[in-house]
Coordinates of C-alpha atoms in Angstrom, one line a residue:
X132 CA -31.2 179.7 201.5
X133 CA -31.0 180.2 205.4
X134 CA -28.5 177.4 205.3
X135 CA -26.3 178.7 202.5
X136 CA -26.5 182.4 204.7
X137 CA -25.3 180.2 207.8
X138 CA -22.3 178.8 205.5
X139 CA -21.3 182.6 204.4
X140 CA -21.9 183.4 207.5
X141 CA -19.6 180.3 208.9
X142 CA -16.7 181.5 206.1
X143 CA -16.9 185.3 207.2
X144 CA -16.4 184.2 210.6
X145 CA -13.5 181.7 209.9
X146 CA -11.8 184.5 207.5
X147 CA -12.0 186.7 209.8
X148 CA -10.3 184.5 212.8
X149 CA -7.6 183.2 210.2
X150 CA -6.4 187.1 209.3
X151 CA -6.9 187.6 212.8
X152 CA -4.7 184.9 213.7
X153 CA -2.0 185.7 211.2
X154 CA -1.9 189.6 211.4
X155 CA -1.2 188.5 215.1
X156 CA 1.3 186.2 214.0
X157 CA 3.2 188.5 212.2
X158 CA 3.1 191.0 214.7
X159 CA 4.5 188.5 217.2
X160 CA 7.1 187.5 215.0
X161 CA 7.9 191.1 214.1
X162 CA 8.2 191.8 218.2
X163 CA 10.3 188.7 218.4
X164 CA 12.8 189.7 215.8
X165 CA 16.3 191.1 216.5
X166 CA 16.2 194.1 214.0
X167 CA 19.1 194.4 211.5
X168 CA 21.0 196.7 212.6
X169 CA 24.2 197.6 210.8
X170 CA 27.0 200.3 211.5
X171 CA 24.9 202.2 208.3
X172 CA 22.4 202.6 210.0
X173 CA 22.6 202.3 213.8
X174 CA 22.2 206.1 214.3
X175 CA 18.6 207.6 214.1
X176 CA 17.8 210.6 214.7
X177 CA 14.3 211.9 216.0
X178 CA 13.6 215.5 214.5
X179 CA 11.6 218.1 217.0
X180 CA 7.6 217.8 215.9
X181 CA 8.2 214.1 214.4
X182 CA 5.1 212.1 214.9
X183 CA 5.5 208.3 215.5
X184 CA 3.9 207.4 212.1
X185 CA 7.0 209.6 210.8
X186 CA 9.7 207.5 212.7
X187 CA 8.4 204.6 211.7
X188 CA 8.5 205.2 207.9
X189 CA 12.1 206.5 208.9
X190 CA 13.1 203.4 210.3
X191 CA 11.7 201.3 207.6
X192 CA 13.6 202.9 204.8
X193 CA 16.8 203.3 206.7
X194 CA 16.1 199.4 207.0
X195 CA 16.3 198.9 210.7
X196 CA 12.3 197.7 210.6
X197 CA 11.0 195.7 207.8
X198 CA 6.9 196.7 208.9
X199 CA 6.7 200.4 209.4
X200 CA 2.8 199.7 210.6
X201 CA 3.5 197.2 212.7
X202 CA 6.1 199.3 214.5
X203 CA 3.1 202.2 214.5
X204 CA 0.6 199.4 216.0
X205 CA 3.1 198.7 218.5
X206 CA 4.0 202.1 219.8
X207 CA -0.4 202.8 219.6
X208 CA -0.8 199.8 221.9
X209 CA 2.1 200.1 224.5
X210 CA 1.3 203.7 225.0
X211 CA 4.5 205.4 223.9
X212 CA 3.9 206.7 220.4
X213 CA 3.1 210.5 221.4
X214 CA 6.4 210.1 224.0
X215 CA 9.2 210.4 221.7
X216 CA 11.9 212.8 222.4
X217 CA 13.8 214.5 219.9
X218 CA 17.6 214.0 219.3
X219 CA 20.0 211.3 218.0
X220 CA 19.8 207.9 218.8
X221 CA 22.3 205.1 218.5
X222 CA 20.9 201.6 218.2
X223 CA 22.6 198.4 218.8
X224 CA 22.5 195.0 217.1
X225 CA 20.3 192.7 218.3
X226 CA 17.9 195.5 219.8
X227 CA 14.3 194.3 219.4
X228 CA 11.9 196.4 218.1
X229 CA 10.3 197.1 221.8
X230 CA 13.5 198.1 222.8
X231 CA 14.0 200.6 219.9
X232 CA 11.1 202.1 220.7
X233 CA 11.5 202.5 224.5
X234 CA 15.2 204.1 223.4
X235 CA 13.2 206.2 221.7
X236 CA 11.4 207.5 224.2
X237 CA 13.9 207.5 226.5
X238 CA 16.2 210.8 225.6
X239 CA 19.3 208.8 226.1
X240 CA 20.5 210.5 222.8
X241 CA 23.8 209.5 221.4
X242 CA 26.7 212.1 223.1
X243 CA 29.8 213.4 221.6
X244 CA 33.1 214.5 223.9
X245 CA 35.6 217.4 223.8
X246 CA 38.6 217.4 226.5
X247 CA 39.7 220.5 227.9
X248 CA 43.1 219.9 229.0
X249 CA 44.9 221.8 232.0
X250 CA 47.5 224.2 230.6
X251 CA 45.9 225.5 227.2
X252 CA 45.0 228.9 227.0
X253 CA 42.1 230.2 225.7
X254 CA 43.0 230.6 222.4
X255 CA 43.9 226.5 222.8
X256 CA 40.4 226.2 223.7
X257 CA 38.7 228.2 220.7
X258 CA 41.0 225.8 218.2
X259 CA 39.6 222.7 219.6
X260 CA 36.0 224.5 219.6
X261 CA 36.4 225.3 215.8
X262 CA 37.4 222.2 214.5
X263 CA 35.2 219.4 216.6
X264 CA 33.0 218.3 214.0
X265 CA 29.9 218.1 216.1
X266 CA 29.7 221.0 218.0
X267 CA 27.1 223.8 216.0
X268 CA 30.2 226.7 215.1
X269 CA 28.0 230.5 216.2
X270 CA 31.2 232.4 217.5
X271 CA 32.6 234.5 215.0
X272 CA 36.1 236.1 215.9
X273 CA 34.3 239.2 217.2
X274 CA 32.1 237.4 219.2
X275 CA 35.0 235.3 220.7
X276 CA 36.3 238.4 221.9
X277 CA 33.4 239.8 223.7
X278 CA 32.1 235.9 224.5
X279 CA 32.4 236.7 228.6
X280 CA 30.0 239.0 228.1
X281 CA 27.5 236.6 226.3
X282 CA 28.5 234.1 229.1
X283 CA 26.9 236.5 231.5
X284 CA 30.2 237.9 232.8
X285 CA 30.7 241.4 234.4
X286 CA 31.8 243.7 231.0
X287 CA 35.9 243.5 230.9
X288 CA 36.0 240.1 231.8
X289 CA 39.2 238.4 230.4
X290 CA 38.6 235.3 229.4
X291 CA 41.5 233.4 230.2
X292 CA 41.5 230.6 232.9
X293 CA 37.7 230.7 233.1
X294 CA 37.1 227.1 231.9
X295 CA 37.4 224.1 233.8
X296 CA 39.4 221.4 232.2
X297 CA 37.3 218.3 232.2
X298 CA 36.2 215.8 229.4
X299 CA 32.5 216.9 228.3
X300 CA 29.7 215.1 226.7
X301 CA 26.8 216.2 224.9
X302 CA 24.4 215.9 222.5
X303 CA 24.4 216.8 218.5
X304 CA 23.7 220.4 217.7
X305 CA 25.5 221.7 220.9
X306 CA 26.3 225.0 220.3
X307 CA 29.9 226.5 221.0
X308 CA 28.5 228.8 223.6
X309 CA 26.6 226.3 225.1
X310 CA 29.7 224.2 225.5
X311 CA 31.6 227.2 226.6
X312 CA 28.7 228.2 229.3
X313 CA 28.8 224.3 230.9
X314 CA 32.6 225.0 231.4
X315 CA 32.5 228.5 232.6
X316 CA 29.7 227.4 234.9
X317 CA 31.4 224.7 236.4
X318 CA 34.6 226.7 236.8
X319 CA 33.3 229.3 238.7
X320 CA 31.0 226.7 241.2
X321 CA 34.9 225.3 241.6
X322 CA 36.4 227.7 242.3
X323 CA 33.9 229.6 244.3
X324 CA 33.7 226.2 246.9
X325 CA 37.7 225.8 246.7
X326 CA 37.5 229.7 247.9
X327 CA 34.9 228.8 250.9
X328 CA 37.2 226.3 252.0
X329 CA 40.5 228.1 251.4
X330 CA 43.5 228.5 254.4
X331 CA 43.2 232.5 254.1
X332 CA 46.0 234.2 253.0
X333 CA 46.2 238.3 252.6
X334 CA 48.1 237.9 249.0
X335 CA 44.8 236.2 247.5
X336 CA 42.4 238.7 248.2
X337 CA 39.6 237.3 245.9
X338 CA 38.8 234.1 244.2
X339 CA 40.1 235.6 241.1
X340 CA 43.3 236.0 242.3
X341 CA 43.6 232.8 243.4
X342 CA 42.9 231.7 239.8
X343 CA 45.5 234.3 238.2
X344 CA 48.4 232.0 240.8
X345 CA 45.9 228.3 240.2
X346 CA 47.4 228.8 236.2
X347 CA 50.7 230.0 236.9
X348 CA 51.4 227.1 239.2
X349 CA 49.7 225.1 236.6
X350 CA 52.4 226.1 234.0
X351 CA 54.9 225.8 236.4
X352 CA 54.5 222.6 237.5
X353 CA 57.1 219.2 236.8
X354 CA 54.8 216.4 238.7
X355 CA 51.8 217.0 239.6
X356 CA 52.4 216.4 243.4
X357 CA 54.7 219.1 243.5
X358 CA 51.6 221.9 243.2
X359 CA 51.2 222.6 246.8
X360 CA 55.0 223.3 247.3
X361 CA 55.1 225.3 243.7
X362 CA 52.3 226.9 245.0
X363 CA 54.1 227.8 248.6
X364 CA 56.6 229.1 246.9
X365 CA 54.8 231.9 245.1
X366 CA 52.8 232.6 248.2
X367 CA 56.3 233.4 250.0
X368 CA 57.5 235.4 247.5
X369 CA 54.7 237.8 247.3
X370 CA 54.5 238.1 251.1
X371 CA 58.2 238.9 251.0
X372 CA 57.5 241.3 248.2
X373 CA 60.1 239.7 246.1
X374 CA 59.3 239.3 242.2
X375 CA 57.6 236.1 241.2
X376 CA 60.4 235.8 238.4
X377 CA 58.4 233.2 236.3
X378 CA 59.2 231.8 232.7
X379 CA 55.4 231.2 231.5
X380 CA 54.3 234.4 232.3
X381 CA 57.1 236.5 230.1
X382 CA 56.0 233.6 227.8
X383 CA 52.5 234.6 227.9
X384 CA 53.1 238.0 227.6
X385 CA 55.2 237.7 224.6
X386 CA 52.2 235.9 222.8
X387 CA 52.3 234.7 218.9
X388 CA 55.9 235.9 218.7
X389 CA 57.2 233.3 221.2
X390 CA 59.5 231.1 218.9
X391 CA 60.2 228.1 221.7
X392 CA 63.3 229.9 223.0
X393 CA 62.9 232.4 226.0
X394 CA 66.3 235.1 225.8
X395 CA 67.5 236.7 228.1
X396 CA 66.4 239.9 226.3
X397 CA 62.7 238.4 226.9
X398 CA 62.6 238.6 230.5
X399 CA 64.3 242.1 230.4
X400 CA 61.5 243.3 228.0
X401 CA 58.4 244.6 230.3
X402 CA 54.8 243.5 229.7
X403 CA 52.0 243.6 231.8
X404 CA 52.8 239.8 232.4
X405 CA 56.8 239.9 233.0
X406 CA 57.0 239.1 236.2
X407 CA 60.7 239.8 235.9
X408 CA 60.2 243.4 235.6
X409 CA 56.4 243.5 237.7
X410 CA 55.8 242.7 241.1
X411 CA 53.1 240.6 241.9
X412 CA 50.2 238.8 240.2
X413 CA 49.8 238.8 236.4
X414 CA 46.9 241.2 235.3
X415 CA 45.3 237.6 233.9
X416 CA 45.3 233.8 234.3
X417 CA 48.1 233.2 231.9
X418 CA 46.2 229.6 231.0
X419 CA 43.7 226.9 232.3
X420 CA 44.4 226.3 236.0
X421 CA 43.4 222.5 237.0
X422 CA 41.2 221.5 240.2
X423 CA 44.6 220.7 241.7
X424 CA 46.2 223.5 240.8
X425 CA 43.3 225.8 242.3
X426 CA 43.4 223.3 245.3
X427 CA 47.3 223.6 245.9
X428 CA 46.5 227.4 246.1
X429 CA 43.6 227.2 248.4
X430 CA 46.0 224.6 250.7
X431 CA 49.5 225.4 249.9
X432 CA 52.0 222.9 251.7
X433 CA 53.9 224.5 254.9
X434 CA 57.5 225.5 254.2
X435 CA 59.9 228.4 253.9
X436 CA 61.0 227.8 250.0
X437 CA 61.3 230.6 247.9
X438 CA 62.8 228.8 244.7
X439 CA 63.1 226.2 242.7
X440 CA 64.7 224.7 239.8
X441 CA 64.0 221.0 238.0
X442 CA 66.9 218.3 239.0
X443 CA 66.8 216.9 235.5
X444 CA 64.6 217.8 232.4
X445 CA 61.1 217.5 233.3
X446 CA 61.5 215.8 236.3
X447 CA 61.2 216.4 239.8
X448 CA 62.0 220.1 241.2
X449 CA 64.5 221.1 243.8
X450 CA 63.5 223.6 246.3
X451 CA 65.5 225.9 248.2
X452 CA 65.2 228.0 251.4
X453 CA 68.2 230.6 250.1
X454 CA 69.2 232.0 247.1
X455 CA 73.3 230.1 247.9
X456 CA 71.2 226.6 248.0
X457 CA 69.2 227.4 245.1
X458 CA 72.3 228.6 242.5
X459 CA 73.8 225.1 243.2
X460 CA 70.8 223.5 242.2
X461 CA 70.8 225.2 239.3
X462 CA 74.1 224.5 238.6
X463 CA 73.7 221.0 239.2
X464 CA 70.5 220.7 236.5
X465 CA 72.6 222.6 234.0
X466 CA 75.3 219.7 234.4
X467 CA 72.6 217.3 234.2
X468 CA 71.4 218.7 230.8
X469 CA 74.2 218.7 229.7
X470 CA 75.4 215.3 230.4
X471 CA 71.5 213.6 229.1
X472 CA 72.6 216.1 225.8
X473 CA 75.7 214.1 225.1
X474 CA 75.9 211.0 222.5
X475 CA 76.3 207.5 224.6
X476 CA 79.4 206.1 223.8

């Protein structure tokens, strides 16, 4: 009897070992295993209040892991199954389970992008809004029109200009305003250390006002190294007290009825923002103003022009001292359209 107990005993023992030996097995085989990941299923997202035991099952049917438990097992032991952060993940092939779960935990969550370009307007900037697919769409038209004001903006506060043009990542689930608050943010800490560092000048009283001329040199501009001298320009003709005479404003000011074609009739017709018929700044930034446009203002380049006209069709600019040098530049642009409008021979 006692020897037949040993030789259960002996059997228990050996059982035992053997699953001990292959549970451990599989386990190291299952840590030593690329997972399959595919472009179906590379993206996992971790909800807000999943548990580990949840991911795990997720991961298993979305066949990424073949053993759900043993991915459990392995988060218990290494410590990191009550350290995952929500959001969306993207996992690559090859990835081994340990390095699934450590992405994971490490909220490196997949990010999307939306590019603000320099020289949309604000209404620009709400299309692109509306339309990116990943961005979480709260703004109605009402609140768009009041969305300063949820920005945390004095009350009145136009909201043209205030976004800094920049490519911008972020997470799923970002919501329009919070897109809209990263830019307006980061506008205003631009502008306000462009300010601080400005060559004073008594025509841009406030940092706003540098913004209002930032766009309209923006708008103005042919090559971008011309900004400071554009921007010169301006700043001469308001301490002269001469009109800033500028197309994109009228163009502005006319708004959805702007065909392509500004007549002569336009710049006759007075809006706040003809600055044909008003002297000095527009009431507004007629569009977003680039870094360098805002920096041309702050540090305009030293010279005495007061105009200029393109030398061919959006290319460089001519600038002029006097209104006799500036006429035969235009002339000689008008002859140079004219001549890139006719057929080759």
């Amino acid at each position: 009897m006692k020897l037949l107990l040993k030789l259960l005993g002996f059997l228990l023992i050996t059982s035992v070992i053997t699953v001990g030996f292959l549970l451990w097995y599989q386990y190291d085989v299952f840590l030593k295993t690329p997972a399959p990941i595919t472009e179906s299923n590379a993206i996992i997202e971790v909800k807000p209040g999943s548990n580990i035991r949840q991911v795990a099952d997720q991961l298993q049917k979305n066949g990424v892991i073949e053993h759900s438990l043993l991915f459990f097992v392995h988060a218990r032991i290494s410590g990191l199954a009550n350290k995952l952060k929500a959001g969306e993940y993207k996992l690559e092939a090859g990835m081994l389970p340990d390095d699934i779960l450590k992405r994971l935990v490490s909220g490196q969550t997949l990010q999307y992008s939306l590019s603000l370009i320099e020289g949309k307007t604000f209404k620009d900037l709400q299309a692109l809004i509306r339309k990116h697919p990943t961005l979480q769409q709260t703004l109605t038209d009402a609140d768009y029109a009041t969305v300063m004001e949820k920005l945390g903006a004095p009350v009145g506060t136009h909201s043209e200009g205030w976004f800094l043009p920049d490519t911008y990542h972020f997470p799923r689930k970002t919501t329009d305003l919070e897109f809209l608050q990263r830019s307006y943010q980061d506008m205003q800490r631009y502008l306000q250390q462009a300010w601080d560092k400005r060559e004073p000048n008594p025509h841009l009283k406030t940092p706003y006002d540098a913004l209002i001329l930032a766009s309209i040199v923006e708008k103005e501009t042919g090559l971008p190294e011309e900004r400071p001298l554009v921007a010169r320009v301006f700043l001469n003709r308001l301490a002269k007290g001469m009109l800033l005479q500028t197309d994109p404003t009228v163009i502005y000011g006319i708004g959805d009825k702007y065909d392509g074609n500004i007549r002569k009739t336009d710049l006759q017709t007075d809006t706040p923002y003809n600055t044909y018929t008003r002297a000095g700044l527009t009431p507004t930034p007629i569009a977003i103003p680039s870094k360098a446009a805002i920096d041309a203002v702050m540090h305009p380049a030293t010279s005495n022009v007061l105009y200029f006209v393109a030398t061919t069709p959006g290319g460089a600019s001519k600038f002029s001292e006097t209104l006799d040098e500036h006429n035969r530049a235009v002339q000689q642009y008008l002859l140079n359209r004219k001549s890139a409008s006719e057929p080759k021979p």
